[in-house]
Amino acid sequence: MTDKKHQKKIKRAKKKKKEKAQAQEAQNKLKKQMGMFDKLPEVCSTCEADFPKTREAHMTWRVVVKPEKEKVWLFCPDCQENAKKLVEKQNEV
Ligand SMILES: [Zn+2]
């Protein structure tokens, strides 16, 4: 095996280790978030639209969790769109 190849292998092993650590971190984060789910609001945090407990809603609504503040926000697709527009507008200025 050449040195170059060997180095590549080490690099790859390091990357794998990092990926594993990241996966672990993500899982811990998820666990924390799961604990926050009882705090999940039932309406949009902006327009107070009802959150439909459907699979589609889970895919389209956005959940923002701030564990340090023990707060969960829920944003309906409309409000996400509005927020996006607002940001775009701010960027234009
Ligand atoms: Zn909304």
CSV table of N, CA, C and O and ligand atoms in Angstrom, one decimal:
chain,number,residue,atom,x,y,z
A,1,MET,N,0.9,-1.2,0.0
A,1,MET,CA,0.0,0.0,0.0
A,1,MET,C,0.9,1.3,0.0
A,1,MET,O,1.8,1.3,0.8
A,2,THR,N,0.6,2.2,-0.9
A,2,THR,CA,1.4,3.4,-0.9
A,2,THR,C,0.9,4.3,0.3
A,2,THR,O,-0.2,4.2,0.8
A,3,ASP,N,1.8,5.3,0.6
A,3,ASP,CA,1.5,6.2,1.7
A,3,ASP,C,0.2,7.0,1.4
A,3,ASP,O,-0.6,7.2,2.3
A,4,LYS,N,0.1,7.4,0.2
A,4,LYS,CA,-1.0,8.2,-0.2
A,4,LYS,C,-2.4,7.4,0.0
A,4,LYS,O,-3.3,8.0,0.6
A,5,LYS,N,-2.3,6.2,-0.4
A,5,LYS,CA,-3.5,5.4,-0.2
A,5,LYS,C,-3.8,5.2,1.3
A,5,LYS,O,-5.0,5.3,1.7
A,6,HIS,N,-2.8,5.0,2.0
A,6,HIS,CA,-2.9,4.8,3.5
A,6,HIS,C,-3.5,6.0,4.1
A,6,HIS,O,-4.4,5.9,5.0
A,7,GLN,N,-3.0,7.2,3.7
A,7,GLN,CA,-3.5,8.4,4.3
A,7,GLN,C,-5.0,8.6,4.0
A,7,GLN,O,-5.8,9.1,4.8
A,8,LYS,N,-5.3,8.2,2.8
A,8,LYS,CA,-6.7,8.3,2.4
A,8,LYS,C,-7.6,7.5,3.3
A,8,LYS,O,-8.7,7.9,3.7
A,9,LYS,N,-7.1,6.3,3.6
A,9,LYS,CA,-7.8,5.4,4.4
A,9,LYS,C,-8.0,6.0,5.8
A,9,LYS,O,-9.1,5.9,6.4
A,10,ILE,N,-7.0,6.6,6.3
A,10,ILE,CA,-7.1,7.2,7.7
A,10,ILE,C,-8.1,8.3,7.6
A,10,ILE,O,-8.9,8.4,8.5
A,11,LYS,N,-8.0,9.1,6.6
A,11,LYS,CA,-8.9,10.2,6.4
A,11,LYS,C,-10.4,9.7,6.4
A,11,LYS,O,-11.3,10.3,7.1
A,12,ARG,N,-10.6,8.6,5.7
A,12,ARG,CA,-11.9,8.1,5.6
A,12,ARG,C,-12.4,7.6,6.9
A,12,ARG,O,-13.5,7.7,7.3
A,13,ALA,N,-11.5,6.9,7.7
A,13,ALA,CA,-11.9,6.4,9.0
A,13,ALA,C,-12.2,7.5,9.9
A,13,ALA,O,-13.2,7.4,10.7
A,14,LYS,N,-11.5,8.6,9.8
A,14,LYS,CA,-11.8,9.8,10.6
A,14,LYS,C,-13.1,10.3,10.3
A,14,LYS,O,-13.9,10.7,11.2
A,15,LYS,N,-13.4,10.4,9.0
A,15,LYS,CA,-14.7,10.9,8.6
A,15,LYS,C,-15.9,10.1,9.1
A,15,LYS,O,-16.9,10.6,9.6
A,16,LYS,N,-15.6,8.8,9.1
A,16,LYS,CA,-16.6,7.8,9.6
A,16,LYS,C,-16.9,8.1,11.1
A,16,LYS,O,-18.1,8.1,11.5
A,17,LYS,N,-15.8,8.3,11.8
A,17,LYS,CA,-16.0,8.5,13.2
A,17,LYS,C,-16.8,9.8,13.5
A,17,LYS,O,-17.6,9.8,14.3
A,18,LYS,N,-16.5,10.8,12.7
A,18,LYS,CA,-17.1,12.1,12.8
A,18,LYS,C,-18.6,11.9,12.5
A,18,LYS,O,-19.5,12.4,13.2
A,19,GLU,N,-18.9,11.1,11.4
A,19,GLU,CA,-20.3,10.9,11.1
A,19,GLU,C,-21.1,10.2,12.2
A,19,GLU,O,-22.2,10.5,12.4
A,20,LYS,N,-20.4,9.3,12.8
A,20,LYS,CA,-21.0,8.5,13.9
A,20,LYS,C,-21.3,9.5,15.0
A,20,LYS,O,-22.4,9.4,15.6
A,21,ALA,N,-20.4,10.3,15.3
A,21,ALA,CA,-20.6,11.3,16.4
A,21,ALA,C,-21.7,12.2,16.1
A,21,ALA,O,-22.6,12.6,16.9
A,22,GLN,N,-21.8,12.6,14.8
A,22,GLN,CA,-22.9,13.5,14.4
A,22,GLN,C,-24.2,12.8,14.5
A,22,GLN,O,-25.2,13.4,15.0
A,23,ALA,N,-24.3,11.6,14.1
A,23,ALA,CA,-25.5,10.8,14.2
A,23,ALA,C,-26.0,10.7,15.7
A,23,ALA,O,-27.1,10.9,16.0
A,24,GLN,N,-25.0,10.5,16.5
A,24,GLN,CA,-25.3,10.3,17.9
A,24,GLN,C,-25.9,11.7,18.5
A,24,GLN,O,-26.8,11.7,19.2
A,25,GLU,N,-25.2,12.7,18.0
A,25,GLU,CA,-25.6,14.1,18.5
A,25,GLU,C,-27.1,14.3,18.0
A,25,GLU,O,-27.9,14.8,18.7
A,26,ALA,N,-27.3,14.0,16.8
A,26,ALA,CA,-28.6,14.2,16.2
A,26,ALA,C,-29.7,13.4,17.0
A,26,ALA,O,-30.8,13.9,17.2
A,27,GLN,N,-29.3,12.2,17.4
A,27,GLN,CA,-30.2,11.4,18.1
A,27,GLN,C,-30.5,12.0,19.5
A,27,GLN,O,-31.7,12.0,19.9
A,28,ASN,N,-29.5,12.5,20.1
A,28,ASN,CA,-29.7,13.1,21.4
A,28,ASN,C,-30.6,14.3,21.3
A,28,ASN,O,-31.4,14.5,22.1
A,29,LYS,N,-30.4,15.1,20.2
A,29,LYS,CA,-31.1,16.2,20.0
A,29,LYS,C,-32.6,15.8,19.8
A,29,LYS,O,-33.5,16.5,20.4
A,30,LEU,N,-32.8,14.8,19.0
A,30,LEU,CA,-34.1,14.3,18.8
A,30,LEU,C,-34.8,13.9,20.1
A,30,LEU,O,-36.0,14.2,20.3
A,31,LYS,N,-34.0,13.2,20.9
A,31,LYS,CA,-34.6,12.7,22.2
A,31,LYS,C,-35.1,13.9,23.0
A,31,LYS,O,-36.1,13.9,23.6
A,32,LYS,N,-34.2,14.9,23.0
A,32,LYS,CA,-34.6,16.1,23.7
A,32,LYS,C,-35.8,16.7,23.2
A,32,LYS,O,-36.7,17.2,23.9
A,33,GLN,N,-35.9,16.7,21.8
A,33,GLN,CA,-37.1,17.3,21.2
A,33,GLN,C,-38.3,16.5,21.5
A,33,GLN,O,-39.4,17.1,21.6
A,34,MET,N,-38.2,15.2,21.5
A,34,MET,CA,-39.3,14.4,21.8
A,34,MET,C,-39.9,14.7,23.2
A,34,MET,O,-41.1,14.7,23.4
A,35,GLY,N,-39.0,15.0,24.1
A,35,GLY,CA,-39.4,15.4,25.4
A,35,GLY,C,-40.2,16.7,25.4
A,35,GLY,O,-41.0,17.0,26.3
A,36,MET,N,-40.0,17.5,24.3
A,36,MET,CA,-40.6,18.8,24.2
A,36,MET,C,-42.0,18.6,23.5
A,36,MET,O,-42.7,19.6,23.4
A,37,PHE,N,-42.3,17.5,23.0
A,37,PHE,CA,-43.4,17.3,22.2
A,37,PHE,C,-44.7,17.6,22.9
A,37,PHE,O,-45.7,17.9,22.3
A,38,ASP,N,-44.7,17.4,24.2
A,38,ASP,CA,-45.9,17.6,25.0
A,38,ASP,C,-46.1,19.1,25.1
A,38,ASP,O,-47.2,19.6,25.4
A,39,LYS,N,-45.1,19.9,24.7
A,39,LYS,CA,-45.2,21.3,24.7
A,39,LYS,C,-45.6,21.9,23.3
A,39,LYS,O,-45.7,23.1,23.0
A,40,LEU,N,-45.8,20.9,22.4
A,40,LEU,CA,-46.1,21.3,21.0
A,40,LEU,C,-47.4,22.0,20.9
A,40,LEU,O,-48.4,21.5,21.4
A,41,PRO,N,-47.4,23.3,20.4
A,41,PRO,CA,-48.7,24.0,20.3
A,41,PRO,C,-49.6,23.3,19.3
A,41,PRO,O,-49.2,22.6,18.4
A,42,GLU,N,-50.9,23.6,19.5
A,42,GLU,CA,-51.8,22.9,18.6
A,42,GLU,C,-52.3,23.9,17.5
A,42,GLU,O,-53.1,23.5,16.6
A,43,VAL,N,-51.8,25.1,17.5
A,43,VAL,CA,-52.1,26.0,16.5
A,43,VAL,C,-50.8,26.7,16.0
A,43,VAL,O,-49.8,26.6,16.7
A,44,CYS,N,-50.9,27.3,14.8
A,44,CYS,CA,-49.7,28.1,14.3
A,44,CYS,C,-49.4,29.2,15.3
A,44,CYS,O,-50.2,29.9,15.8
A,45,SER,N,-48.1,29.3,15.5
A,45,SER,CA,-47.6,30.3,16.5
A,45,SER,C,-47.8,31.8,16.0
A,45,SER,O,-47.7,32.7,16.7
A,46,THR,N,-48.1,31.9,14.7
A,46,THR,CA,-48.2,33.2,14.1
A,46,THR,C,-49.7,33.6,13.9
A,46,THR,O,-50.2,34.6,14.4
A,47,CYS,N,-50.4,32.7,13.1
A,47,CYS,CA,-51.8,33.1,12.7
A,47,CYS,C,-52.8,32.3,13.5
A,47,CYS,O,-54.0,32.4,13.3
A,48,GLU,N,-52.4,31.4,14.4
A,48,GLU,CA,-53.3,30.5,15.2
A,48,GLU,C,-54.2,29.6,14.4
A,48,GLU,O,-55.3,29.3,14.8
A,49,ALA,N,-53.7,29.3,13.2
A,49,ALA,CA,-54.5,28.3,12.4
A,49,ALA,C,-54.3,26.9,13.1
A,49,ALA,O,-53.3,26.6,13.6
A,50,ASP,N,-55.4,26.1,13.1
A,50,ASP,CA,-55.3,24.8,13.7
A,50,ASP,C,-54.3,23.9,13.0
A,50,ASP,O,-54.2,23.9,11.8
A,51,PHE,N,-53.5,23.2,13.8
A,51,PHE,CA,-52.6,22.3,13.2
A,51,PHE,C,-53.3,20.9,13.0
A,51,PHE,O,-53.7,20.2,13.9
A,52,PRO,N,-53.5,20.6,11.7
A,52,PRO,CA,-54.2,19.3,11.4
A,52,PRO,C,-53.2,18.2,11.7
A,52,PRO,O,-52.1,18.2,11.2
A,53,LYS,N,-53.6,17.2,12.5
A,53,LYS,CA,-52.7,16.1,12.9
A,53,LYS,C,-52.6,15.1,11.8
A,53,LYS,O,-53.0,13.9,12.1
A,54,THR,N,-52.2,15.5,10.6
A,54,THR,CA,-52.1,14.6,9.5
A,54,THR,C,-50.7,14.4,9.2
A,54,THR,O,-49.8,15.3,9.6
A,55,ARG,N,-50.4,13.4,8.4
A,55,ARG,CA,-49.0,13.1,8.0
A,55,ARG,C,-48.5,14.3,7.1
A,55,ARG,O,-47.4,14.7,7.2
A,56,GLU,N,-49.4,14.8,6.3
A,56,GLU,CA,-49.0,15.9,5.4
A,56,GLU,C,-48.7,17.1,6.2
A,56,GLU,O,-47.7,17.8,5.9
A,57,ALA,N,-49.5,17.4,7.2
A,57,ALA,CA,-49.2,18.6,8.0
A,57,ALA,C,-47.9,18.4,8.7
A,57,ALA,O,-47.1,19.4,8.8
A,58,HIS,N,-47.5,17.2,9.1
A,58,HIS,CA,-46.2,17.0,9.8
A,58,HIS,C,-45.1,17.3,8.8
A,58,HIS,O,-44.0,17.7,9.2
A,59,MET,N,-45.4,17.1,7.5
A,59,MET,CA,-44.3,17.3,6.5
A,59,MET,C,-44.2,18.8,6.2
A,59,MET,O,-43.1,19.2,5.8
A,60,THR,N,-45.3,19.5,6.2
A,60,THR,CA,-45.3,20.9,5.7
A,60,THR,C,-45.2,21.9,6.8
A,60,THR,O,-44.7,23.0,6.6
A,61,TRP,N,-45.7,21.6,8.0
A,61,TRP,CA,-45.6,22.6,9.1
A,61,TRP,C,-44.2,22.5,9.6
A,61,TRP,O,-43.6,21.5,9.6
A,62,ARG,N,-43.8,23.7,10.1
A,62,ARG,CA,-42.4,23.7,10.6
A,62,ARG,C,-42.4,23.8,12.2
A,62,ARG,O,-43.1,24.7,12.7
A,63,VAL,N,-41.6,23.0,12.8
A,63,VAL,CA,-41.5,23.0,14.2
A,63,VAL,C,-40.2,23.6,14.6
A,63,VAL,O,-39.2,23.2,14.1
A,64,VAL,N,-40.2,24.6,15.4
A,64,VAL,CA,-38.9,25.2,15.9
A,64,VAL,C,-38.8,25.0,17.4
A,64,VAL,O,-39.7,25.5,18.1
A,65,VAL,N,-37.8,24.3,17.8
A,65,VAL,CA,-37.6,24.0,19.2
A,65,VAL,C,-36.4,24.7,19.8
A,65,VAL,O,-35.3,24.7,19.2
A,66,LYS,N,-36.6,25.4,20.9
A,66,LYS,CA,-35.5,26.0,21.6
A,66,LYS,C,-35.5,25.4,23.0
A,66,LYS,O,-36.1,25.9,23.9
A,67,PRO,N,-34.7,24.3,23.1
A,67,PRO,CA,-34.7,23.5,24.4
A,67,PRO,C,-34.2,24.4,25.5
A,67,PRO,O,-34.7,24.3,26.6
A,68,GLU,N,-33.3,25.3,25.3
A,68,GLU,CA,-32.8,26.1,26.4
A,68,GLU,C,-33.9,27.1,26.9
A,68,GLU,O,-33.9,27.5,28.1
A,69,LYS,N,-34.9,27.4,26.1
A,69,LYS,CA,-36.0,28.2,26.6
A,69,LYS,C,-37.2,27.4,26.8
A,69,LYS,O,-38.3,27.9,27.2
A,70,GLU,N,-37.1,26.1,26.6
A,70,GLU,CA,-38.3,25.2,26.7
A,70,GLU,C,-39.5,25.7,26.0
A,70,GLU,O,-40.6,25.8,26.5
A,71,LYS,N,-39.2,26.1,24.8
A,71,LYS,CA,-40.3,26.7,24.0
A,71,LYS,C,-40.3,26.0,22.6
A,71,LYS,O,-39.3,25.7,22.0
A,72,VAL,N,-41.6,25.8,22.1
A,72,VAL,CA,-41.7,25.2,20.8
A,72,VAL,C,-42.7,26.1,20.0
A,72,VAL,O,-43.7,26.5,20.5
A,73,TRP,N,-42.2,26.4,18.8
A,73,TRP,CA,-43.0,27.2,17.9
A,73,TRP,C,-43.5,26.3,16.8
A,73,TRP,O,-42.8,25.4,16.3
A,74,LEU,N,-44.7,26.6,16.3
A,74,LEU,CA,-45.2,25.9,15.2
A,74,LEU,C,-45.6,26.9,14.1
A,74,LEU,O,-46.3,27.9,14.4
A,75,PHE,N,-45.2,26.6,12.9
A,75,PHE,CA,-45.5,27.5,11.8
A,75,PHE,C,-46.2,26.8,10.6
A,75,PHE,O,-45.7,25.8,10.1
A,76,CYS,N,-47.4,27.3,10.3
A,76,CYS,CA,-48.1,26.7,9.1
A,76,CYS,C,-47.4,27.1,7.8
A,76,CYS,O,-46.6,28.0,7.8
A,77,PRO,N,-47.7,26.4,6.8
A,77,PRO,CA,-47.1,26.6,5.5
A,77,PRO,C,-47.3,28.1,5.0
A,77,PRO,O,-46.3,28.7,4.5
A,78,ASP,N,-48.4,28.7,5.3
A,78,ASP,CA,-48.7,30.0,4.9
A,78,ASP,C,-47.7,31.0,5.6
A,78,ASP,O,-47.2,31.9,4.9
A,79,CYS,N,-47.6,30.8,6.8
A,79,CYS,CA,-46.7,31.7,7.6
A,79,CYS,C,-45.3,31.5,7.2
A,79,CYS,O,-44.5,32.5,7.3
A,80,GLN,N,-44.9,30.3,6.9
A,80,GLN,CA,-43.5,30.1,6.4
A,80,GLN,C,-43.3,30.8,5.2
A,80,GLN,O,-42.2,31.5,5.0
A,81,GLU,N,-44.3,30.8,4.3
A,81,GLU,CA,-44.2,31.5,3.0
A,81,GLU,C,-44.1,33.0,3.3
A,81,GLU,O,-43.2,33.7,2.7
A,82,ASN,N,-44.9,33.5,4.2
A,82,ASN,CA,-44.9,34.9,4.5
A,82,ASN,C,-43.5,35.3,5.1
A,82,ASN,O,-43.0,36.4,4.8
A,83,ALA,N,-43.0,34.5,6.0
A,83,ALA,CA,-41.7,34.8,6.6
A,83,ALA,C,-40.6,34.8,5.5
A,83,ALA,O,-39.7,35.7,5.6
A,84,LYS,N,-40.7,33.9,4.6
A,84,LYS,CA,-39.7,33.9,3.5
A,84,LYS,C,-39.8,35.2,2.7
A,84,LYS,O,-38.7,35.7,2.4
A,85,LYS,N,-41.0,35.6,2.4
A,85,LYS,CA,-41.2,36.8,1.6
A,85,LYS,C,-40.6,38.0,2.4
A,85,LYS,O,-40.0,38.9,1.8
A,86,LEU,N,-40.9,38.0,3.7
A,86,LEU,CA,-40.4,39.1,4.5
A,86,LEU,C,-38.9,39.2,4.5
A,86,LEU,O,-38.3,40.3,4.4
A,87,VAL,N,-38.2,38.0,4.6
A,87,VAL,CA,-36.8,38.0,4.6
A,87,VAL,C,-36.3,38.4,3.2
A,87,VAL,O,-35.3,39.2,3.1
A,88,GLU,N,-36.9,38.0,2.2
A,88,GLU,CA,-36.5,38.4,0.8
A,88,GLU,C,-36.6,39.9,0.7
A,88,GLU,O,-35.8,40.6,0.1
A,89,LYS,N,-37.7,40.5,1.2
A,89,LYS,CA,-37.9,41.9,1.2
A,89,LYS,C,-36.8,42.6,1.9
A,89,LYS,O,-36.2,43.6,1.4
A,90,GLN,N,-36.4,42.1,3.1
A,90,GLN,CA,-35.4,42.7,3.9
A,90,GLN,C,-34.1,42.7,3.1
A,90,GLN,O,-33.2,43.6,3.2
A,91,ASN,N,-33.9,41.6,2.4
A,91,ASN,CA,-32.6,41.4,1.7
A,91,ASN,C,-32.5,42.4,0.5
A,91,ASN,O,-31.4,42.8,0.1
A,92,GLU,N,-33.7,42.8,0.0
A,92,GLU,CA,-33.7,43.7,-1.1
A,92,GLU,C,-33.3,45.1,-0.7
A,92,GLU,O,-32.6,45.8,-1.5
A,93,VAL,N,-33.6,45.5,0.5
A,93,VAL,CA,-33.3,46.8,0.9
A,93,VAL,C,-31.8,47.0,1.1
A,93,VAL,O,-31.1,46.2,1.6
B,1,ZN,ZN,-49.8,30.5,10.3
